Short mmCIF file of C-alpha atoms in Angstrom, two decimals:
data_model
loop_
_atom_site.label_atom_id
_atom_site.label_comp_id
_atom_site.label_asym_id
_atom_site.label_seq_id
_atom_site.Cartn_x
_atom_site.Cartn_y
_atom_site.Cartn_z
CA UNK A 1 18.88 110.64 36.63
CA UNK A 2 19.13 114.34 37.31
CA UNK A 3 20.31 116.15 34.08
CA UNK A 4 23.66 118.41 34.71
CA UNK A 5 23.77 122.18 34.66
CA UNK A 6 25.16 123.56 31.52
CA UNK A 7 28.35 125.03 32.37
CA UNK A 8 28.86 128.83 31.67
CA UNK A 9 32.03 130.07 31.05
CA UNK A 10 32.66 133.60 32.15
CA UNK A 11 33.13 136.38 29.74
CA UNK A 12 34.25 139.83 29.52
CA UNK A 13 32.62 142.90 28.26
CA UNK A 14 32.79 146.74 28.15
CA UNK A 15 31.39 148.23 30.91
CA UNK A 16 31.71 151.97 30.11
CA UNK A 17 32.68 152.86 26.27
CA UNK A 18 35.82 154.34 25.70
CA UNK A 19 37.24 156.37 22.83
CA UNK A 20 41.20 156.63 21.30
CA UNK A 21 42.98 157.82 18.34
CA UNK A 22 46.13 156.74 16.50
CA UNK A 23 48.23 158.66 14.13
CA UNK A 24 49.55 156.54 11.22
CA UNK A 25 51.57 158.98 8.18
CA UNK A 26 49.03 161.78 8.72
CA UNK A 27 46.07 159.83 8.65
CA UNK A 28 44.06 159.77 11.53
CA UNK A 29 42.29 156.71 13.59
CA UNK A 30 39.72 157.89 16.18
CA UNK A 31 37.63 154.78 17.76
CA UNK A 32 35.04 155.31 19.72
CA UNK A 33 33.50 151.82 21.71
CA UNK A 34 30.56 151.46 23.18
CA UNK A 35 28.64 148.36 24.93
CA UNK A 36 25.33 147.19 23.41
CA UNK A 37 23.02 144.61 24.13
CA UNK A 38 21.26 144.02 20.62
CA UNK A 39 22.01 144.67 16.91
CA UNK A 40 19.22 147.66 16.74
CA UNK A 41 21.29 149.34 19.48
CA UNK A 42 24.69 148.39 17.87
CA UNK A 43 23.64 149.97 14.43
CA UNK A 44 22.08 153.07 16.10
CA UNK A 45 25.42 153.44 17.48
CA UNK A 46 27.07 153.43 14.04
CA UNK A 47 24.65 155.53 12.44
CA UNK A 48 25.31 158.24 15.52
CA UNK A 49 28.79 157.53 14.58
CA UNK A 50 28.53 158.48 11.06
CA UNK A 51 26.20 161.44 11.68
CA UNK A 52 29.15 162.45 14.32
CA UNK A 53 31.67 162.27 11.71
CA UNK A 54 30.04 163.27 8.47
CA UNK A 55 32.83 164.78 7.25
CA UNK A 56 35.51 161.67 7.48
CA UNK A 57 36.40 159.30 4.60
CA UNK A 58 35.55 156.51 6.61
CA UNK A 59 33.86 154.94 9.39
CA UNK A 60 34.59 151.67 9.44
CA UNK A 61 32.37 149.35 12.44
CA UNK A 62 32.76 145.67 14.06
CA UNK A 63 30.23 144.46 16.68
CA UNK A 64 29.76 141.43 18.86
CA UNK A 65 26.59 140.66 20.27
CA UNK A 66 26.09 137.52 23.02
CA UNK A 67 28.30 135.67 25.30
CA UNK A 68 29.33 132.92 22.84
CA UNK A 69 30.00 135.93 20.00
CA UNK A 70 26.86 134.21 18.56
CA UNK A 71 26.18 137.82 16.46
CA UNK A 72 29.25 139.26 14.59
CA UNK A 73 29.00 142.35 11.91
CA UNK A 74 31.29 144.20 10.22
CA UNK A 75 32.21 146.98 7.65
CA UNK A 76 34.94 148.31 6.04
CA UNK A 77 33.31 151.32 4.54
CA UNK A 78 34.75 152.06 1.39
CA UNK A 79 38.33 151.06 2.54
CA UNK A 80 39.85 148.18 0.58
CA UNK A 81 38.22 144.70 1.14
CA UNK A 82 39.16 142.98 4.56
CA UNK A 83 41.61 145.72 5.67
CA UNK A 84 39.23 147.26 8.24
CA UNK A 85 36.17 145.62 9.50
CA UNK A 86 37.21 142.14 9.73
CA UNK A 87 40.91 143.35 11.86
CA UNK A 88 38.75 145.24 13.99
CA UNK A 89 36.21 142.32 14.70
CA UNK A 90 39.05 140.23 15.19
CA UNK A 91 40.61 142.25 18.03
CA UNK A 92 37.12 142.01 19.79
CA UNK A 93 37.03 138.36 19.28
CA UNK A 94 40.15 137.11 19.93
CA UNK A 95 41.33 135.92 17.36
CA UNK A 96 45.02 135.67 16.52
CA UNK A 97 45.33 137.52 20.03
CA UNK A 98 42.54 136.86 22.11
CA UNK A 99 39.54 139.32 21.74
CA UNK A 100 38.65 143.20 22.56
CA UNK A 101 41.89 144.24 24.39
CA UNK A 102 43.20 141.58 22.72
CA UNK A 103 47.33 142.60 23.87
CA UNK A 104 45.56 144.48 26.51
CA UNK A 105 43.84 142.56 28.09
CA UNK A 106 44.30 139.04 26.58
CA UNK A 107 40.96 138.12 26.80
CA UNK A 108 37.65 138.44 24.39
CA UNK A 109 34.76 140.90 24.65
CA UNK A 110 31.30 140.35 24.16
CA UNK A 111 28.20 142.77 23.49
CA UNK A 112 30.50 145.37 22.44
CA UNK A 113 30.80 147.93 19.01
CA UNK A 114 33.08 149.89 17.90
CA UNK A 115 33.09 152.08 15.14
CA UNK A 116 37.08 153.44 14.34
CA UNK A 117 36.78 156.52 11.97
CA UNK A 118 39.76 157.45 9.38
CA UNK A 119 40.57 161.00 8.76
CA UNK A 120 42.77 160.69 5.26
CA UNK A 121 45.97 162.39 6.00
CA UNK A 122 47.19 161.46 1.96
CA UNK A 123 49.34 159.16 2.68
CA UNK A 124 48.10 155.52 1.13
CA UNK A 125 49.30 152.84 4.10
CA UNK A 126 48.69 149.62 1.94
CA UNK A 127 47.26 147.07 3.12
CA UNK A 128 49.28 146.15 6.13
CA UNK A 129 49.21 149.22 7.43
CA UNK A 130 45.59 149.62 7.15
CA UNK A 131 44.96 146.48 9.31
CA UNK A 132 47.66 147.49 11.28
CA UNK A 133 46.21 151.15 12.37
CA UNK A 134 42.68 150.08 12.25
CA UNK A 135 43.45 146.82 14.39
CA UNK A 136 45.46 149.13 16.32
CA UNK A 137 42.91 151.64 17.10
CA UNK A 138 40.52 149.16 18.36
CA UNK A 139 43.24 148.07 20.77
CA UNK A 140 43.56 151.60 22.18
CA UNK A 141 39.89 152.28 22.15
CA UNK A 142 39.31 149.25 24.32
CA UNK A 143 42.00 150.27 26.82
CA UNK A 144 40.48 153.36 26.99
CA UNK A 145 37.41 151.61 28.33
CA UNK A 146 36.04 149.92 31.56
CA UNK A 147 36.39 146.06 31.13
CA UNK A 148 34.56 143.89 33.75
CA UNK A 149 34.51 139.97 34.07
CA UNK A 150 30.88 138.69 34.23
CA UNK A 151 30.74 135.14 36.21
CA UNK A 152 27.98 133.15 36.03
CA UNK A 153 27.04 132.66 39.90
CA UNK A 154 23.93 131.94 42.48
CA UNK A 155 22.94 134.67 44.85
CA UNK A 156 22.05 132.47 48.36
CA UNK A 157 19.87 133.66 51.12
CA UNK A 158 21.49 132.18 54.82
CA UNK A 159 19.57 132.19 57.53
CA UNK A 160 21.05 131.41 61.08
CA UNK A 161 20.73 131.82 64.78
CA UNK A 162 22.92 134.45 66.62
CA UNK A 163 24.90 131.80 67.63
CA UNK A 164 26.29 130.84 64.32
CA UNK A 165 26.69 134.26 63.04
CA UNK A 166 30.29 135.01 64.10
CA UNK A 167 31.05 132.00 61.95
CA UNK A 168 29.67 132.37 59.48
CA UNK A 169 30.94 135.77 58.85
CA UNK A 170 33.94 134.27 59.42
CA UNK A 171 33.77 131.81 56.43
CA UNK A 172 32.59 134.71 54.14
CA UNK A 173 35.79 136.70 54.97
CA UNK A 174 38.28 133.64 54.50
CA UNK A 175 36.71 132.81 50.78
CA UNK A 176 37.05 136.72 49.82
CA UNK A 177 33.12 137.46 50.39
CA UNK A 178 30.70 139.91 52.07
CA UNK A 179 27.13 140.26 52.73
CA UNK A 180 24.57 142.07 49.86
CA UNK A 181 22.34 142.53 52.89
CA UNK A 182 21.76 141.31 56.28
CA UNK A 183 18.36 140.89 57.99
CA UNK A 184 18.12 140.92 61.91
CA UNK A 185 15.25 139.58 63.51
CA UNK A 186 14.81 136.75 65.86
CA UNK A 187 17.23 135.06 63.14
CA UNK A 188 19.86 136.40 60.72
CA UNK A 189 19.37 136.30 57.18
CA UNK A 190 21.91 137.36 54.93
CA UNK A 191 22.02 137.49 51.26
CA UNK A 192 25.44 136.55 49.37
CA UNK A 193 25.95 136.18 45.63
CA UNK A 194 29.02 133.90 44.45
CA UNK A 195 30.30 132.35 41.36
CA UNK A 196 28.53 129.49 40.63
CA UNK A 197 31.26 126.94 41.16
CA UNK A 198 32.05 128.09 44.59
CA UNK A 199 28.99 127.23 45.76
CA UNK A 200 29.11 123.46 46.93
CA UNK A 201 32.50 124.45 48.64
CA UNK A 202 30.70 127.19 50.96
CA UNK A 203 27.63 125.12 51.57
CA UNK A 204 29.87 122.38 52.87
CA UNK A 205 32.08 124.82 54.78
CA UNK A 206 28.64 126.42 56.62
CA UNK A 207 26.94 123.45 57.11
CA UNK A 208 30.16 121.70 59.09
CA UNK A 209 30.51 125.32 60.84
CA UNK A 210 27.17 125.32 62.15
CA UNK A 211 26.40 121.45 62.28
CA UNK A 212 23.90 121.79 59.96
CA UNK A 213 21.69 124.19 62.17
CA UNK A 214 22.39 127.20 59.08
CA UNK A 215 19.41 127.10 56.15
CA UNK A 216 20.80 127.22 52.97
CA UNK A 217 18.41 128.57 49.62
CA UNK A 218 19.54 129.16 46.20
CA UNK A 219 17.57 132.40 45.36
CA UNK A 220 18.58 133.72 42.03
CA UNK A 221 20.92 132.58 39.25
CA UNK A 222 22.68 134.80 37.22
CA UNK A 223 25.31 136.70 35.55
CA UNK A 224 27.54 139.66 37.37
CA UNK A 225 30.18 141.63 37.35
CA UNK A 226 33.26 139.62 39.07
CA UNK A 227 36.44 142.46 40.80
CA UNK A 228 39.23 141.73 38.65
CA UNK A 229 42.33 140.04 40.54
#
């Protein structure tokens, strides 16, 4: 019996880093987020963080590292005990809300860190208002980013005669889909990637189209970036 494909969920993640600040009673909240793809490049963010802004109080971090969160960190640097790091890494999760963007964007980010820095302003928030600004930072440095979907699909290589090429073209266009490349030689060949569960769909649709005259191949699998709606 042929074993099934795990399924992958999609996932979102930061794109291009972004950076925010919130003023709470004087005090100020500056985050600055950044995609990473490993915890060395997550903490040589923080550290250039730090260095940055030698001169704050604090510089409080959260990362999140894989597409099933399966590496979390966090800090609260000096501030009081689960006022700071763990908000933060809760925003980028989801939890409570529903991850980076949480309000935002209502959805979790993965391989992400972001590192919010507190400039004292003397005022002492208490502990709701700490997770309140910190959490609240994160949410603004996230906006302030690029946010892309990543969709786990199947890049397909389709090679027809000139014959079946209007239709074809025509069935890419009607499911929201264009060409990576197309290859004219005696045949056409073009290259499409798609998310993974479309793909039986426009097989079946192609095949019918060109009664089963149209090669088909599965090239690559992967992950990529998926236009938002």
């Amino acid at each position: 019996m042929e074993e099934k494909e795990t399924v992958r969920e999609p996932y979102r993640m930061v794109l291009e880093g972004g950076q925010a600040e919130l003023v709470e009673k004087k005090s100020r909240f500056i985050a600055n987020v950044r995609p990473v793809e490993s915890e060395a490049e997550a903490v040589a963010f923080i550290d250039e963080m730090k260095k940055k802004y030698w001169d704050a109080r604090h510089n409080c971090s959260a990362f999140v590292i894989g597409t099933k969160a399966e590496l979390t960190r966090c800090s609260d640097d000096g501030e009081p005990s689960g006022t700071a790091g763990r908000p933060m890494l809760e925003v980028l999760l989801g939890e409570g809300v529903r991850n980076v963007a949480v309000v935002v964007l209502g959805e979790g980010v993965r391989n992400v860190a972001v590192v919010v820095t507190r400039y004292f302003g003397g005022v002492l928030l208490g502990t709701g208002g700490l997770v309140r600004a910190y959490s609240g930072a994160v949410k603004e440095g996230i906006a302030a980013s690029k946010i892309g979907t990543m969709r786990y699909g199947v890049r397909l290589k389709i090679c027809t005669d000139y014959n079946g090429i209007g239709r074809i073209q025509y069935i890419l266009r009607q499911n929201g889909l264009e060409a990576e490349d197309t290859v004219y030689t005696d045949q056409v060949e073009l290259t499409v990637l798609l998310a993974a569960e479309c793909v039986p769909g426009l097989k079946k649709e192609i095949t019918e189209a060109t009664a089963a005259k149209a090669g088909i191949e599965e090239v690559e699998k992967l992950y990529f970036v998926a236009p938002d709606a």
